[in-house]
XYZ file of C-alpha atoms in Angstrom:
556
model
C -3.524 -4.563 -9.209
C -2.974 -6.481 -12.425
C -0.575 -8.965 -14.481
C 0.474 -7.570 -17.310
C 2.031 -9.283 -19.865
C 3.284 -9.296 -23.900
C 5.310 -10.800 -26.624
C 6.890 -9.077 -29.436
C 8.305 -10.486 -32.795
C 7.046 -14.522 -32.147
C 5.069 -16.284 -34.680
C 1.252 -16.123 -32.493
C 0.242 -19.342 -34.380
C 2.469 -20.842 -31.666
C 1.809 -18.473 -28.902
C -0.532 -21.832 -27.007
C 2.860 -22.661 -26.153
C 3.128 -19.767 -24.046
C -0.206 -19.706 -21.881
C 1.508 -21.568 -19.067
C 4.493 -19.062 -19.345
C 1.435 -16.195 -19.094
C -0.349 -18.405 -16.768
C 2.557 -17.821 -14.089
C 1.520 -13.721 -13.186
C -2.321 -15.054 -12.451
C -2.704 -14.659 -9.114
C -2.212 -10.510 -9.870
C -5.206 -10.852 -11.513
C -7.694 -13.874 -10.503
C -10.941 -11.673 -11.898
C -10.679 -12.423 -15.335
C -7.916 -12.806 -18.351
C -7.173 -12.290 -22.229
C -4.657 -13.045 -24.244
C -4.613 -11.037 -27.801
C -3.777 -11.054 -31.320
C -4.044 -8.729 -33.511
C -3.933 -8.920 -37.492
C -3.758 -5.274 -37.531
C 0.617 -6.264 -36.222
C 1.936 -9.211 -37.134
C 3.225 -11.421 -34.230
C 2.566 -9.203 -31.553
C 0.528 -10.917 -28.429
C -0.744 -8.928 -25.641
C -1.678 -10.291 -21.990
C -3.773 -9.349 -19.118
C -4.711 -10.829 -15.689
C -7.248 -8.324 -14.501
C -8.161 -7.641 -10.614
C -11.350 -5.535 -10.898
C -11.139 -2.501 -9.108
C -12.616 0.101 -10.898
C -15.262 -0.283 -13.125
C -15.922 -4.097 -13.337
C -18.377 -4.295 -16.677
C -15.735 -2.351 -18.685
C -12.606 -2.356 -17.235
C -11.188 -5.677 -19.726
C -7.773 -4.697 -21.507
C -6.043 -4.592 -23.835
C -7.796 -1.445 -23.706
C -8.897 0.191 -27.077
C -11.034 3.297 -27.502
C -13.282 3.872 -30.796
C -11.721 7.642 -30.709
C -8.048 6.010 -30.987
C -9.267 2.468 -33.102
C -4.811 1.937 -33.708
C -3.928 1.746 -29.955
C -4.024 -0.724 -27.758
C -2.760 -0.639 -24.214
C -2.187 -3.552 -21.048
C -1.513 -1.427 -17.584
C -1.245 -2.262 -14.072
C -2.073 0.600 -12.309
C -4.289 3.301 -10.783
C -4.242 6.816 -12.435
C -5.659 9.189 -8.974
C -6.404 12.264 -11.625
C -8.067 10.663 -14.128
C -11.202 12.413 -13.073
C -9.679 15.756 -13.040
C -8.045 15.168 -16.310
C -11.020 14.619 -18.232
C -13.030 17.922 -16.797
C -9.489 19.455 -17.569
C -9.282 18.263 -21.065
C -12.818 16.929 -21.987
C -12.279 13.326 -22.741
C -15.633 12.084 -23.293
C -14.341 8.762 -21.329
C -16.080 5.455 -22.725
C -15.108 3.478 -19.230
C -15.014 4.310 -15.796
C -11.765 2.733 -15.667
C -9.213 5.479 -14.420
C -6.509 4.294 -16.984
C -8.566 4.944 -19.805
C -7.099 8.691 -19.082
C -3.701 6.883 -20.248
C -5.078 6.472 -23.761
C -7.079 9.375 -23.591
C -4.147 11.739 -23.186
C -1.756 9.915 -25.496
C -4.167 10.063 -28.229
C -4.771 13.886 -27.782
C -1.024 14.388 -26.761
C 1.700 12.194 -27.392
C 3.552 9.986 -25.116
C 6.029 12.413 -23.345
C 2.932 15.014 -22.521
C 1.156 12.114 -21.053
C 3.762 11.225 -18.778
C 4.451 15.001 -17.398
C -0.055 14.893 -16.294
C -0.299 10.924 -14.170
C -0.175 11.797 -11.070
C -0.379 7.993 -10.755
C 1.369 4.395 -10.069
C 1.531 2.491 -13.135
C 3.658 -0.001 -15.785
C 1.905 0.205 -18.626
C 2.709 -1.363 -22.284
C 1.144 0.753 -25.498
C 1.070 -0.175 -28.917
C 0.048 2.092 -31.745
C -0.389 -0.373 -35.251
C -0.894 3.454 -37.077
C 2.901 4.549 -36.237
C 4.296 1.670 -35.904
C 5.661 1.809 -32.515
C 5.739 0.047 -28.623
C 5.558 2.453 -25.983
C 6.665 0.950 -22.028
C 6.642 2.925 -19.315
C 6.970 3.018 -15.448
C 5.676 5.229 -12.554
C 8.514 7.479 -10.897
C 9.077 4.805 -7.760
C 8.324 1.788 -9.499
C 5.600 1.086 -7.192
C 4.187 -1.166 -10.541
C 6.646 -4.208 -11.132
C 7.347 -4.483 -14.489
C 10.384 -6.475 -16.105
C 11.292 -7.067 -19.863
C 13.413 -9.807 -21.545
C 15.081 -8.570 -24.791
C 17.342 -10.692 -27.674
C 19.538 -9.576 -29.885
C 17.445 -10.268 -32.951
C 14.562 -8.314 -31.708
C 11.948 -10.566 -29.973
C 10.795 -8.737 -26.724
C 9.118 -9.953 -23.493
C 7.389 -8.042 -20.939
C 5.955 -9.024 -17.518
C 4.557 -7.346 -14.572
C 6.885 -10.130 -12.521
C 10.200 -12.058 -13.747
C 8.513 -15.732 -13.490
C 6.368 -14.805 -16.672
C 9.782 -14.435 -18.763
C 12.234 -16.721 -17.454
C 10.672 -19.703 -18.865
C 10.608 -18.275 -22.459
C 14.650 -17.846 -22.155
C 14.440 -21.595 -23.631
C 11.363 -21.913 -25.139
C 12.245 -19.492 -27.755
C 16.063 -20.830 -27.617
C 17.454 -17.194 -27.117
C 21.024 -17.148 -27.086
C 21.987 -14.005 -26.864
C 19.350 -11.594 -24.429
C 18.716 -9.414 -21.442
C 16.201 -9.749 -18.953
C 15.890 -7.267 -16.020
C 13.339 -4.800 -14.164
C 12.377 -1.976 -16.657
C 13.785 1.051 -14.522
C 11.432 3.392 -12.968
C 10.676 6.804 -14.111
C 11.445 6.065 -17.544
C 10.058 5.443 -20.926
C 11.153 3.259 -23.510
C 10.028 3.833 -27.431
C 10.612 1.003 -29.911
C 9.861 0.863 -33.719
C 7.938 -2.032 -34.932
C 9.833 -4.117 -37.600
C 7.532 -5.980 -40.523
C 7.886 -8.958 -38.912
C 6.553 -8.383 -35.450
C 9.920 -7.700 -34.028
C 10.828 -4.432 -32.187
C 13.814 -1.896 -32.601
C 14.978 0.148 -29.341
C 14.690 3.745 -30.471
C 15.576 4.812 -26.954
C 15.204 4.592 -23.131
C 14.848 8.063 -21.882
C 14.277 9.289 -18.042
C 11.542 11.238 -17.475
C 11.326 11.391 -13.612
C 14.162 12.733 -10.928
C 13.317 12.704 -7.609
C 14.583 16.422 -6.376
C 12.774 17.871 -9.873
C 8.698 18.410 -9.563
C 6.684 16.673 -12.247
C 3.457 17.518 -11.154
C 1.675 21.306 -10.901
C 2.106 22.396 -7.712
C -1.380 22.838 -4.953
C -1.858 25.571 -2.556
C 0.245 25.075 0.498
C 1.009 27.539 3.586
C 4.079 29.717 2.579
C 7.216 29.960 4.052
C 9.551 27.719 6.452
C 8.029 28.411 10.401
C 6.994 25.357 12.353
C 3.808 25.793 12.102
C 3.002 25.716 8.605
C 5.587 23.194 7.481
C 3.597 20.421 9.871
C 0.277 21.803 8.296
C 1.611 21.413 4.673
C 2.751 17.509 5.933
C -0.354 16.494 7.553
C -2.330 18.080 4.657
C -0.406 16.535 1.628
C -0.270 13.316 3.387
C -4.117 13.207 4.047
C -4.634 13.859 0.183
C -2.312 11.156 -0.680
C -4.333 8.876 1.648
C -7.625 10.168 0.239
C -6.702 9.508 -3.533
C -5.978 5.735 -2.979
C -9.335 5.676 -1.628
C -10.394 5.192 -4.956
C -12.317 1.873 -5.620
C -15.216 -0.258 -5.836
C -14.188 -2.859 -3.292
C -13.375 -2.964 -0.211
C -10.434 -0.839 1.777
C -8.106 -2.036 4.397
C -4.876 -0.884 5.765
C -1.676 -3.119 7.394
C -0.942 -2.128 10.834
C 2.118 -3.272 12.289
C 1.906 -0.471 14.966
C 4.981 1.774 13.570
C 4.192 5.495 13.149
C 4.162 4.754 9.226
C 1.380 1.808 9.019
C -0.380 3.906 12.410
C -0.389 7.135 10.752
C -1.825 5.528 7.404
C -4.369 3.730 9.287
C -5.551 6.709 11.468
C -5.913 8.896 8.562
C -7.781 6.567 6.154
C -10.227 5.185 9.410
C -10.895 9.598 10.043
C -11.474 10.182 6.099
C -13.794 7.038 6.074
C -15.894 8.468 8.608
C -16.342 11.525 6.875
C -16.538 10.240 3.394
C -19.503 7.823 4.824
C -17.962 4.944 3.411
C -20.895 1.541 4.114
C -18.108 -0.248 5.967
C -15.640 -0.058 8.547
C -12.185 0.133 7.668
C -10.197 -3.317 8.758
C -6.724 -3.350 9.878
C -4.681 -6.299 9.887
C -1.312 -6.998 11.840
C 1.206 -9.756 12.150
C 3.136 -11.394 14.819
C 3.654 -14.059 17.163
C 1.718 -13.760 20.480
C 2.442 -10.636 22.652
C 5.163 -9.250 19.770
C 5.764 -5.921 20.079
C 4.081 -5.378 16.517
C 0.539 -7.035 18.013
C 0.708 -4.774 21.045
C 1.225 -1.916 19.935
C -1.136 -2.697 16.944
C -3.899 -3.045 19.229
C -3.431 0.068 20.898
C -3.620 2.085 17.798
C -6.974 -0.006 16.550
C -8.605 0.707 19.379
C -7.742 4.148 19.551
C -8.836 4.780 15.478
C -12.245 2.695 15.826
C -10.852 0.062 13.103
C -12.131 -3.169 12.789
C -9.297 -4.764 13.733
C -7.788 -8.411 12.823
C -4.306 -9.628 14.528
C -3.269 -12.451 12.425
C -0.796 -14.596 15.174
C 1.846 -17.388 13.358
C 4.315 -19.549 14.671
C 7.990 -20.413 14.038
C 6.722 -23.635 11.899
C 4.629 -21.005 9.830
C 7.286 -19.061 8.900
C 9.410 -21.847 7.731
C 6.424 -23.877 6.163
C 6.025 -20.647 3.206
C 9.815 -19.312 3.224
C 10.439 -21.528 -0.206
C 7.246 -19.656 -1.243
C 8.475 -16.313 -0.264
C 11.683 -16.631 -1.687
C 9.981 -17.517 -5.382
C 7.470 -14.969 -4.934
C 9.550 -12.373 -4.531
C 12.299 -12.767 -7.273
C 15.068 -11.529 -5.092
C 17.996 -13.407 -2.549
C 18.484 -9.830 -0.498
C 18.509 -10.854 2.922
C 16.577 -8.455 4.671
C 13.592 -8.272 1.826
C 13.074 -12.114 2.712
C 12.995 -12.116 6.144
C 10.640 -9.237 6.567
C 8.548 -10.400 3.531
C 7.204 -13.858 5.530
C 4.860 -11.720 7.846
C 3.838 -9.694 5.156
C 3.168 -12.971 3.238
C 1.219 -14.953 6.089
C -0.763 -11.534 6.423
C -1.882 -10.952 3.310
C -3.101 -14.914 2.527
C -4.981 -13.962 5.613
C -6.729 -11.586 4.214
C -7.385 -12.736 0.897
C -9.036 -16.016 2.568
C -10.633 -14.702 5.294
C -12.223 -11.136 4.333
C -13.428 -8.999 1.652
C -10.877 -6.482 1.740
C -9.205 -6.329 -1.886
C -7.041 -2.981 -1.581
C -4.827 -2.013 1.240
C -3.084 0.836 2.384
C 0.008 0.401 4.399
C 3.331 2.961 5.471
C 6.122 1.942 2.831
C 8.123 4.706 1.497
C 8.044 6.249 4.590
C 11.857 5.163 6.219
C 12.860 6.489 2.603
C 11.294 9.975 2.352
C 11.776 11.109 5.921
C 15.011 9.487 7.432
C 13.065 6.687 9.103
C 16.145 4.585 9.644
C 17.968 4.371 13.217
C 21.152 4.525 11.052
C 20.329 8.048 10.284
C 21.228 9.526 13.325
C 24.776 8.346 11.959
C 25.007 10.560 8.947
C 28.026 12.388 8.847
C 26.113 15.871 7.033
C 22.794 16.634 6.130
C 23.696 16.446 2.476
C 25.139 12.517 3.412
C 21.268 12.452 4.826
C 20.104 14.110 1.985
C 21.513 12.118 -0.848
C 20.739 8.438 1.395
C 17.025 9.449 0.801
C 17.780 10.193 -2.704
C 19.218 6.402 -3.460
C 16.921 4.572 -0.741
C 14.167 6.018 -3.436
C 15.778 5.111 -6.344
C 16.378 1.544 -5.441
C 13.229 1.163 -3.286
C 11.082 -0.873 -6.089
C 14.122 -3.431 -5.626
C 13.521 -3.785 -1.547
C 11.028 -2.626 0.280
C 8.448 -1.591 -2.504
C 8.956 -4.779 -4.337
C 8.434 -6.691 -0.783
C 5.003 -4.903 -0.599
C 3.902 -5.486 -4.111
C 4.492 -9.087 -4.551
C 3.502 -10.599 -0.799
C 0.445 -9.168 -1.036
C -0.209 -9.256 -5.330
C 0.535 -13.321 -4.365
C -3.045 -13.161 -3.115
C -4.879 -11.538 -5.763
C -4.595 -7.997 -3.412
C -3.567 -4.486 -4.400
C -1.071 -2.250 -2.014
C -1.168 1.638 -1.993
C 1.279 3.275 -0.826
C 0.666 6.863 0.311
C 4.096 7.926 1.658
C 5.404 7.916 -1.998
C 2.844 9.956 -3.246
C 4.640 12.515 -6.198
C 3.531 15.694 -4.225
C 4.102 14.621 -0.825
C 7.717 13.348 -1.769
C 8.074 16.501 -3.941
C 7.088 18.950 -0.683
C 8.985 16.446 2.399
C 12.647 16.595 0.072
C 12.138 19.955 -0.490
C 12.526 21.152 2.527
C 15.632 22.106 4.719
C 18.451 18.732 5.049
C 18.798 20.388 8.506
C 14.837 20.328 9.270
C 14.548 16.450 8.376
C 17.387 15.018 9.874
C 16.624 12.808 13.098
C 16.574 15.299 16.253
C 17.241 14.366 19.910
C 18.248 11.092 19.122
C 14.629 10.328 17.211
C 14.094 9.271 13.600
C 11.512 11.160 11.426
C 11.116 13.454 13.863
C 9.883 16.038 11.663
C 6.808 13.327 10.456
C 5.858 12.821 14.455
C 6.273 16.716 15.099
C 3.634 17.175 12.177
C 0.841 14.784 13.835
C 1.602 15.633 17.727
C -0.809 17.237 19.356
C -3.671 16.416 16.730
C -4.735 13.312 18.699
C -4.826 11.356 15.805
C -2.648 8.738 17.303
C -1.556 7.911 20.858
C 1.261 9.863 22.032
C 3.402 6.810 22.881
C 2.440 5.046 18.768
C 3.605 8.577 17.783
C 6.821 8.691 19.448
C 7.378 5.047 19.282
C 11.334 3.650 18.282
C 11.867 2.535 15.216
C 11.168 -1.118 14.912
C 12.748 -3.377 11.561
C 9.296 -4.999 10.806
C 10.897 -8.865 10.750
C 11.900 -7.816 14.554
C 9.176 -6.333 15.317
C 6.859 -9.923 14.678
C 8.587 -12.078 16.794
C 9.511 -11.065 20.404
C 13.135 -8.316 21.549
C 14.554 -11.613 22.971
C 13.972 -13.618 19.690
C 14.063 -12.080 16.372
C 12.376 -13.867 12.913
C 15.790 -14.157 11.699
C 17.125 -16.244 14.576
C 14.006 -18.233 14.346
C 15.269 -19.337 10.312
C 18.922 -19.203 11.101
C 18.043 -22.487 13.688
C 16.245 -24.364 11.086
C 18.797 -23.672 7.811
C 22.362 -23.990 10.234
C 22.186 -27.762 9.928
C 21.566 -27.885 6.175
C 24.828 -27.162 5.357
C 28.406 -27.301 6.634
C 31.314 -24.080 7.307
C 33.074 -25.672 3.592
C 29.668 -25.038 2.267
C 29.786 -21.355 3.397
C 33.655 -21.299 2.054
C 32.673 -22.918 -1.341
C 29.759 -20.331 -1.809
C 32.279 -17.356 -2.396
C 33.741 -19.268 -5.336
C 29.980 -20.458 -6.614
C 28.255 -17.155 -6.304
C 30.432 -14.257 -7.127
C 28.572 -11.534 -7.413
C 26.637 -10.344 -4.088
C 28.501 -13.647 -2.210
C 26.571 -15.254 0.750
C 28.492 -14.808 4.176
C 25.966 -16.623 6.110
C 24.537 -19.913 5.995
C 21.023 -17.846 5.876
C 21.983 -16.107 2.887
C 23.485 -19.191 1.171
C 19.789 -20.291 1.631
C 17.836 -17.954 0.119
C 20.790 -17.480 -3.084
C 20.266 -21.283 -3.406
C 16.249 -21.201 -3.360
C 16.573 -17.873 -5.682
C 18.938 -19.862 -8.591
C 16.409 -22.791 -8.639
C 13.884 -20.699 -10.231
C 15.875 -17.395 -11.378
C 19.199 -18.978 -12.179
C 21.975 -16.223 -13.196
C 19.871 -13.231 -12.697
C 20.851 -12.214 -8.967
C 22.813 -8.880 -10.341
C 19.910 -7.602 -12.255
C 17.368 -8.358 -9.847
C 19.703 -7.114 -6.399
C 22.733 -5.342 -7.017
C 23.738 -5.697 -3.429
C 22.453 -6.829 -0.281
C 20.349 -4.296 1.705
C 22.684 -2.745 4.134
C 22.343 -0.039 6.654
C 25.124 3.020 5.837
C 27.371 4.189 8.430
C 27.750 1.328 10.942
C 30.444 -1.739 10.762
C 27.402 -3.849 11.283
C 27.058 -7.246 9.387
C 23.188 -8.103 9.521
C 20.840 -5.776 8.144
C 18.615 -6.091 11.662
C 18.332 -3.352 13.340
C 18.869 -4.873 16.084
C 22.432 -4.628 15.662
C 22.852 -0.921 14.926
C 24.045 0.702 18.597
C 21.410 2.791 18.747
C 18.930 -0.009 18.847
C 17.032 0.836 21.878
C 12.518 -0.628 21.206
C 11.258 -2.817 24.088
């Protein structure tokens, strides 16, 4: 996990103007920073905030190699075949910094060759002085923020997180410009002008979700039972055991859901065998007795973690929910409230361990129909295509919850369920075969891991619990908790008003009125290019995103 950060086509004899604009993306990166210029471009500065997780003497960007002296390169990410790509191709790596393989390959290859051999997460910024061109690109999910701010007369600004652009909307007294998250799976090539300033040459996909990127690995042929569930339980235990790459120490979130359980059990088993010198800790969140600590506790105990349970009250929630909201960069509804556990957890962690990289079960809900509102889908191919958008807008929601609570505490998040080849394998299969069966959501995931003893029968056949609900208590949800404190702040005229004040993605709730107010005090006018809509589940006439409110809704 990094902060990544540059600016294109401003005079860098003022660019001390900007450190406090840089300054804002440190706590991605609290081991060490740089800001760079560059004689061999005019007015081109590049930024990085650097969390050292992989080789810590040499790991420092902007990266430059003495094979490739004209390229320079800022990337937040981790590149899980960098090893095999140098045996492959016989880089003679100077680093033992996996994203060295980045430059390695683009030097050898070009940009677009590069791209088709990460089997990676990554936003990463290149700049070759030789050619004369900006390269910006972003892994297939987006599971790397990365956001860019771009004016009309060609200054650009890029930033692993809005807050390290917004500020320079003024500062640089752009009057007509562009700021929004650089999409995912895509690459963006730009020529460099004389005077530091960039020229879009285009913005080309290079990822789609149903269309393999990577080689494909041995897996057991054909479609019987039996050797579908091997090929899931194998592909998922090599997405858990690539993320185990790093020289500090590995934890995993629990909340007690078959996602975060099955993540946990697997990295605690490979561990063991691996001989790692510590034990694995897992953390959960909740009030007292939740049903997330609970059940939690169970699956701890059954994998042998070291287990933490981090317990808040309602006065904890509502003491960092200002915090939240400007941490995340969004006003969706659901994001927030399930992001305040997620928060309190991971400050947790960052003061009160050693654990620097965590694993946890995002992605899942996503790739295998994890939502109760499945069960509503009027065709597989309804089913079918829901996963397909859920993944495409993911680094908007759920991923960019994961990435920013826990990057506020100088922490990195993995995220195995969105791992190329097991996403590649899971939505390849029959829409039939993944579709919820007898009443039960990812049934096809649990049928994979039952009978393997890897979990508790009861974790792996547990109901699908929304995270925010699953905190608090069935009779209490988080979100009735913040609806209490925000009702009085604000009158039914206030709620009326808001329609006319905030047109696109209008709050119908004094809760959402709330958050949209907290989100335009630091991100004023950017709600449609940071959340198109709010977070809805399909298929229901429900008006909350909780799911305890879909019909179905059944967890004790």
């Amino acid at each position: 996990m990094c902060g990544i950060w540059a600016l294109f086509g401003v005079d860098v004899h003022s660019i001390s103007k900007y450190d406090k604009t840089f300054s804002k993306i440190q706590h991605r990166g609290p081991d060490a920073w740089r800001l760079e210029y560059d004689l061999k471009v005019k007015n081109i500065c590049l930024g990085f905030h650097r969390l050292a997780i992989i080789d810590s003497l040499y790991g420092m960007q902007p990266m430059k190699l003495h094979k490739f002296p004209f390229v320079s390169m800022i990337c937040n990410g981790e590149i899980f075949n960098w090893k095999q790509l140098g045996e492959k191709h016989g880089f003679n790596y100077e680093t033992q910094c996996d994203v060295e393989s980045v430059l390695q390959l683009y030097g050898s290859f070009g940009i677009e060759e590069t791209l088709k051999q990460l089997d990676a997460e990554y936003a990463f910024c290149l700049v070759d002085s030789l050619k004369k061109k900006v390269f910006i690109a972003r892994d297939p999910y987006g599971v790397r923020p990365l956001f860019y701010l771009s004016s009309s007369n060609g200054i650009l600004g890029v930033s692993s997180e809005a807050k390290g652009l917004t500020c320079l909307i003024d500062e640089l007294g752009l009057t007509e410009w562009e700021m929004k998250p650089f999409p995912p799976g895509h690459i963006a090539e730009y020529s460099i002008l004389s005077d530091g300033k960039l020229e879009l040459i285009s913005l080309n996909r290079f990822f789609k979700i149903e269309e393999p990127i990577l080689p494909p690995v041995p897996l057991e042929k054909g479609l019987d039972k039996e050797n579908v569930h091997a090929n899931i339980r194998n592909l998922l235990t090599q997405a858990v055991e690539k993320r185990m790459m790093s020289n500090r120490r590995i934890g995993c979130l629990l909340s007690g859901g078959l996602d975060s359980s099955l993540i946990a059990a697997i990295l605690v088993k490979l561990s063991k065998e691996k001989g790692l010198p510590y034990p694995i800790q897992t953390f959960s969140v909740g009030m007292a007795d939740s049903p997330d600590i609970l059940a939690a506790r169970q699956v701890a105990k059954h994998i042998g973690s070291e287990h933490h349970e981090v317990l808040f009250t309602a006065e904890d929630v509502l003491s960092v929910l200002d915090k939240v909201i400007y941490t995340l960069e969004t006003a969706d509804i659901t994001t927030i409230r399930a992001s305040c556990g997620m928060y309190l957890v991971s400050r947790y962690i960052s003061q009160n361990t050693d654990t620097v990289v965590l694993c946890s079960g995002e992605g899942a809900d996503e790739v295998a129909q994890g939502y109760i509102y499945f069960r509503d889908a009027p065709t597989p191919d309804h089913a079918h295509n829901e996963s397909l958008r859920l993944l495409g807008d993911i680094f908007m929601y759920d991923g960019l919850r994961a990435d920013r609570t826990t990057a506020a505490h100088g922490l990195e998040l993995r995220v195995p369920f969105l791992d190329l080849r097991f996403t590649q394998y899971f939505l390849s299969l029959p829409k039939e075969m993944r579709q919820p069966q007898n009443k039960i959501e990812k049934h096809l995931l649990r049928s994979a891991f039952d009978g393997t003893g890897l979990l508790p029968n009861e974790v792996l056949w547990r109901h699908k619990e929304a995270f925010s609900d699953g905190v608090t208590t069935v009779k209490k949800s988080l979100f009735n908790i913040i609806q209490e404190w925000i009702d009085p702040k604000y009158t039914e005229e206030d709620l009326k008003l808001a329609t006319v004040k905030y047109q696109h993605c209008p709050p119908n709730s004094k809760e959402s009125l709330y958050y949209r107010d907290m989100f335009e005090k630091h991100y004023e006018g950017l709600s449609s290019k940071f959340m198109p809509y709010f977070w809805m589940p399909m298929w229901t006439q429900v008006k909350d995103p909780s799911a305890r409110f879909i019909q179905h809704y059944a967890a004790k």
